Coordinates of N, CA and C in Angstrom, one line a residue:
M643 N 126.9 162.9 234.8 CA 127.5 164.1 235.4 C 129.0 164.1 235.1
D644 N 129.5 165.2 234.6 CA 130.9 165.2 234.3 C 131.8 165.5 235.6
R645 N 133.0 165.3 235.4 CA 134.0 165.4 236.5 C 133.9 166.9 237.1
R646 N 133.9 167.9 236.3 CA 133.9 169.3 236.7 C 132.6 169.6 237.6
T647 N 131.5 169.1 237.1 CA 130.2 169.4 237.9 C 130.3 168.7 239.2
L648 N 130.8 167.4 239.3 CA 131.0 166.7 240.5 C 131.9 167.5 241.5
L649 N 133.0 167.9 241.0 CA 134.0 168.6 241.8 C 133.4 169.9 242.4
C650 N 132.7 170.7 241.5 CA 132.1 171.9 242.0 C 131.0 171.6 243.1
G651 N 130.3 170.5 242.9 CA 129.3 170.2 243.9 C 129.9 169.8 245.2
L652 N 131.0 169.0 245.2 CA 131.7 168.7 246.4 C 132.3 169.9 247.1
L653 N 132.8 170.8 246.3 CA 133.4 172.0 246.9 C 132.3 172.8 247.6
A654 N 131.1 172.9 247.0 CA 130.0 173.6 247.6 C 129.6 173.0 248.9
L655 N 129.5 171.7 248.9 CA 129.1 171.0 250.1 C 130.1 171.2 251.2
T656 N 131.4 171.2 250.9 CA 132.5 171.4 251.9 C 132.4 172.8 252.4
A657 N 132.1 173.8 251.6 CA 132.0 175.2 252.1 C 130.8 175.4 253.0
C658 N 129.8 174.5 252.9 CA 128.6 174.6 253.8 C 128.9 174.2 255.2
G659 N 129.9 173.3 255.3 CA 130.3 172.8 256.7 C 129.4 171.7 257.1
T660 N 129.5 171.3 258.4 CA 128.8 170.2 258.9 C 127.5 170.6 259.6
G661 N 127.3 171.9 259.8 CA 126.2 172.4 260.5 C 126.3 172.3 262.1
A662 N 127.5 171.9 262.5 CA 127.8 171.7 263.9 C 128.0 173.2 264.5
P663 N 127.6 173.4 265.7 CA 127.8 174.8 266.2 C 129.3 175.0 266.4
T664 N 129.7 176.3 266.2 CA 131.1 176.7 266.4 C 131.2 177.6 267.5
R665 N 132.3 177.7 268.1 CA 132.6 178.7 269.1 C 133.3 179.8 268.5
K666 N 133.0 181.0 269.0 CA 133.7 182.2 268.4 C 134.7 182.6 269.4
P667 N 135.9 183.1 268.9 CA 136.9 183.6 269.8 C 136.4 184.8 270.6
G668 N 136.7 184.8 271.9 CA 136.3 185.9 272.7 C 135.4 185.5 273.9
V669 N 134.8 186.4 274.5 CA 134.1 186.2 275.8 C 132.6 185.9 275.6
G670 N 132.1 185.8 274.4 CA 130.7 185.5 274.2 C 129.9 186.5 275.1
S671 N 129.0 185.9 275.9 CA 128.1 186.7 276.7 C 128.6 186.9 278.1
A672 N 129.8 186.4 278.4 CA 130.4 186.5 279.7 C 130.7 187.9 280.1
R673 N 130.6 188.2 281.4 CA 130.8 189.5 282.0 C 131.9 189.5 283.0
P674 N 132.6 190.7 283.3 CA 133.6 190.8 284.2 C 133.2 190.2 285.6
G675 N 134.1 189.4 286.2 CA 133.8 188.7 287.4 C 133.3 187.3 287.2
E676 N 132.9 187.0 286.0 CA 132.4 185.6 285.7 C 133.5 184.6 285.6
R677 N 133.3 183.5 286.2 CA 134.3 182.4 286.2 C 134.4 181.8 284.8
V678 N 135.6 181.6 284.4 CA 135.9 181.0 283.1 C 136.6 179.7 283.1
A679 N 137.2 179.4 284.3 CA 137.8 178.1 284.4 C 138.3 177.9 285.9
A680 N 138.5 176.7 286.3 CA 139.2 176.4 287.5 C 140.7 176.6 287.3
L681 N 141.4 177.2 288.2 CA 142.8 177.4 288.1 C 143.5 176.1 287.9
A682 N 143.0 175.0 288.5 CA 143.6 173.7 288.4 C 143.5 173.1 287.0
D683 N 142.6 173.6 286.2 CA 142.5 173.1 284.8 C 143.4 173.8 283.8
V684 N 144.2 174.7 284.3 CA 145.2 175.4 283.4 C 146.6 175.0 283.9
P685 N 147.2 174.0 283.2 CA 148.5 173.6 283.7 C 149.6 174.6 283.6
V686 N 150.5 174.6 284.6 CA 151.7 175.5 284.6 C 152.5 175.1 283.4
G687 N 153.0 176.1 282.7 CA 153.8 175.9 281.5 C 153.0 175.5 280.2
S688 N 151.7 175.5 280.3 CA 150.9 175.2 279.2 C 149.6 176.0 279.2
G689 N 148.5 175.5 278.8 CA 147.2 176.2 278.8 C 146.1 175.3 278.4
A690 N 145.0 175.9 278.2 CA 143.7 175.2 277.8 C 142.8 176.2 277.0
L691 N 142.1 175.6 276.0 CA 141.0 176.3 275.4 C 139.8 176.1 276.3
V692 N 139.0 177.2 276.6 CA 137.8 177.0 277.4 C 136.7 177.7 276.7
D693 N 135.5 177.2 276.9 CA 134.3 177.8 276.5 C 133.9 178.8 277.5
V694 N 133.4 180.0 277.0 CA 133.1 181.1 277.8 C 131.8 181.7 277.3
G695 N 130.9 182.1 278.2 CA 129.7 182.8 277.9 C 128.9 181.8 277.0
A696 N 127.9 182.4 276.3 CA 127.0 181.7 275.5 C 127.7 181.0 274.3
D697 N 128.6 181.7 273.7 CA 129.2 181.0 272.5 C 130.7 181.5 272.3
G698 N 131.3 181.9 273.4 CA 132.7 182.3 273.2 C 133.7 181.3 273.6
Q699 N 135.0 181.6 273.3 CA 136.0 180.7 273.6 C 137.3 181.5 273.9
L700 N 138.1 181.1 274.9 CA 139.3 181.8 275.2 C 140.5 180.7 275.3
L701 N 141.7 181.2 275.0 CA 142.9 180.4 275.3 C 143.4 180.9 276.6
L702 N 143.4 180.1 277.7 CA 144.1 180.5 278.9 C 145.5 179.9 278.9
V703 N 146.4 180.6 279.3 CA 147.8 180.1 279.4 C 148.3 180.4 280.8
R704 N 149.2 179.6 281.3 CA 149.8 179.8 282.6 C 151.3 179.7 282.5
P705 N 152.0 180.8 282.1 CA 153.4 180.7 282.0 C 154.2 180.4 283.2
S706 N 153.6 180.7 284.4 CA 154.3 180.4 285.7 C 153.2 180.1 286.7
E707 N 153.6 179.6 287.9 CA 152.6 179.3 288.9 C 151.7 180.5 289.3
S708 N 152.3 181.7 289.3 CA 151.5 182.8 289.7 C 150.9 183.7 288.6
E709 N 151.0 183.3 287.4 CA 150.6 184.1 286.3 C 149.6 183.3 285.4
V710 N 148.4 183.9 285.1 CA 147.5 183.4 284.1 C 147.1 184.5 283.1
R711 N 147.2 184.1 281.9 CA 146.9 185.1 280.8 C 145.8 184.5 280.0
A712 N 145.0 185.3 279.3 CA 144.0 184.9 278.4 C 144.1 185.6 277.0
F713 N 143.8 184.9 276.0 CA 143.9 185.5 274.6 C 142.7 185.0 273.8
H714 N 142.3 185.8 272.9 CA 141.3 185.3 271.8 C 142.1 184.3 271.1
P715 N 141.5 183.1 270.9 CA 142.3 182.0 270.3 C 142.3 182.0 268.7
A716 N 141.8 183.0 268.1 CA 141.8 183.1 266.6 C 143.1 183.7 266.2
C717 N 143.8 183.0 265.3 CA 145.0 183.5 264.7 C 144.7 184.7 263.9
P718 N 145.4 185.8 264.1 CA 145.1 187.0 263.4 C 145.4 186.9 261.8
H719 N 146.1 185.9 261.4 CA 146.3 185.7 260.0 C 145.0 185.3 259.2
Q720 N 144.4 184.2 259.7 CA 143.2 183.8 258.9 C 142.1 183.3 259.9
G721 N 142.2 183.5 261.2 CA 141.1 183.1 262.1 C 141.1 181.7 262.6
T722 N 142.1 180.9 262.3 CA 142.1 179.5 262.8 C 142.3 179.5 264.3
T723 N 141.7 178.6 265.0 CA 141.9 178.5 266.4 C 143.3 178.0 266.7
V724 N 144.1 178.7 267.5 CA 145.4 178.3 267.8 C 145.4 177.2 268.8
N725 N 146.5 176.4 268.9 CA 146.7 175.4 269.9 C 147.2 175.9 271.2
P726 N 146.8 175.3 272.3 CA 147.4 175.7 273.6 C 149.0 175.5 273.5
P727 N 149.7 176.2 274.4 CA 151.2 176.2 274.3 C 151.7 174.7 274.4
A728 N 152.7 174.5 273.6 CA 153.5 173.2 273.7 C 154.9 173.6 273.5
A729 N 155.8 173.1 274.2 CA 157.2 173.4 274.2 C 157.5 175.0 274.3
G730 N 156.6 175.7 275.0 CA 156.8 177.1 275.3 C 156.3 178.0 274.2
V731 N 155.5 177.5 273.2 CA 155.0 178.3 272.1 C 153.6 178.0 271.8
I732 N 152.8 179.0 271.5 CA 151.4 178.8 271.0 C 151.6 178.8 269.5
T733 N 151.0 177.8 268.8 CA 151.1 177.6 267.4 C 149.7 177.5 266.7
C734 N 149.7 178.2 265.5 CA 148.5 178.0 264.7 C 148.7 176.8 263.8
P735 N 147.8 175.9 263.8 CA 147.9 174.6 263.1 C 147.9 174.8 261.6
T736 N 147.3 175.9 261.1 CA 147.1 176.1 259.6 C 148.4 176.5 258.9
H737 N 149.0 177.6 259.4 CA 150.2 178.1 258.7 C 151.4 178.3 259.6
R738 N 151.3 177.7 260.8 CA 152.4 177.6 261.7 C 152.9 178.9 262.3
S739 N 152.0 179.9 262.3 CA 152.4 181.2 263.1 C 152.7 180.8 264.5
A740 N 153.7 181.4 265.1 CA 154.0 181.0 266.5 C 153.8 182.3 267.4
F741 N 153.4 182.1 268.6 CA 153.1 183.2 269.5 C 153.7 182.9 270.9
D742 N 154.2 184.0 271.5 CA 154.7 183.9 272.9 C 153.5 183.7 273.9
P743 N 153.6 182.7 274.7 CA 152.5 182.5 275.7 C 152.4 183.5 276.8
S744 N 153.5 184.2 277.0 CA 153.5 185.2 278.1 C 152.9 186.5 277.7
S745 N 152.9 186.8 276.4 CA 152.5 188.1 275.9 C 151.5 188.0 274.7
G746 N 151.5 186.9 274.0 CA 150.7 186.8 272.8 C 151.4 187.3 271.6
A747 N 152.6 187.9 271.8 CA 153.3 188.5 270.7 C 153.6 187.4 269.6
V748 N 153.6 187.9 268.3 CA 153.9 187.0 267.3 C 155.4 186.8 267.2
L749 N 155.8 185.5 267.2 CA 157.2 185.2 267.1 C 157.7 184.9 265.7
S750 N 156.8 184.2 264.9 CA 157.2 183.9 263.5 C 155.9 183.6 262.8
G751 N 156.0 183.5 261.5 CA 155.0 183.1 260.6 C 154.3 184.2 259.9
P752 N 153.2 183.8 259.2 CA 152.6 184.8 258.4 C 151.6 185.8 259.2
S753 N 151.4 185.5 260.4 CA 150.5 186.4 261.2 C 151.0 187.8 261.3
P754 N 150.2 188.8 260.9 CA 150.7 190.2 260.9 C 150.8 190.8 262.3
K755 N 150.2 190.2 263.3 CA 150.3 190.7 264.7 C 150.1 189.6 265.7
G756 N 150.2 189.9 267.0 CA 150.0 189.0 268.0 C 148.6 188.7 268.3
L757 N 148.4 187.8 269.3 CA 147.0 187.5 269.8 C 146.5 188.6 270.6
T758 N 145.2 188.7 270.6 CA 144.5 189.8 271.4 C 144.3 189.3 272.8
E759 N 144.8 190.0 273.8 CA 144.7 189.6 275.2 C 143.4 190.0 275.7
V760 N 142.9 189.1 276.7 CA 141.6 189.4 277.4 C 142.0 189.4 278.9
A761 N 141.5 190.4 279.6 CA 141.9 190.5 281.0 C 141.2 189.5 281.8
V762 N 142.0 188.7 282.6 CA 141.5 187.7 283.6 C 142.3 187.9 284.9
A763 N 141.7 187.3 285.9 CA 142.4 187.4 287.2 C 142.1 186.0 287.9
V764 N 142.9 185.8 288.9 CA 142.7 184.6 289.7 C 141.9 185.0 291.0
S765 N 140.9 184.3 291.3 CA 140.0 184.6 292.4 C 139.8 183.3 293.1
G766 N 140.6 183.1 294.2 CA 140.5 181.8 294.9 C 141.0 180.7 294.0
P767 N 140.1 179.6 293.8 CA 140.5 178.5 293.0 C 140.1 178.7 291.5
D768 N 139.6 179.9 291.1 CA 139.0 180.1 289.8 C 139.8 181.2 289.0
V769 N 139.7 181.1 287.7 CA 140.1 182.2 286.8 C 138.8 182.9 286.4
V770 N 138.8 184.2 286.5 CA 137.6 185.0 286.2 C 138.0 186.1 285.2
L771 N 137.0 186.6 284.5 CA 137.2 187.8 283.7 C 137.3 189.0 284.6
S772 N 138.2 189.9 284.2 CA 138.4 191.1 285.0 C 138.1 192.4 284.1

């Protein structure tokens, strides 16, 4: 087997992935009023990626004690899952697009737009879809 054939075969295997299930950005099968996380699991000044519905995922952020926001965690540039906020910024690990955790607005990078917001509310000790 020549080097080119081997390389093409390895690239094809890489493209197939590991077969592990993946989470899709968004609410999956979750419905309004459904609990998505405990408020205590979303640190003030930071956030958390949470699994939602049958196969969805959201980025919850808590810019202040009284405010919780949710965003689809896929970077609008190429779909990579963004990281929860660190040092006051949500960052895409692939090409370093930066987003404002209070609004999801793009701050810098190749992303053409901000993160898509998902409506959530605090209901007692829980964060729910609204």
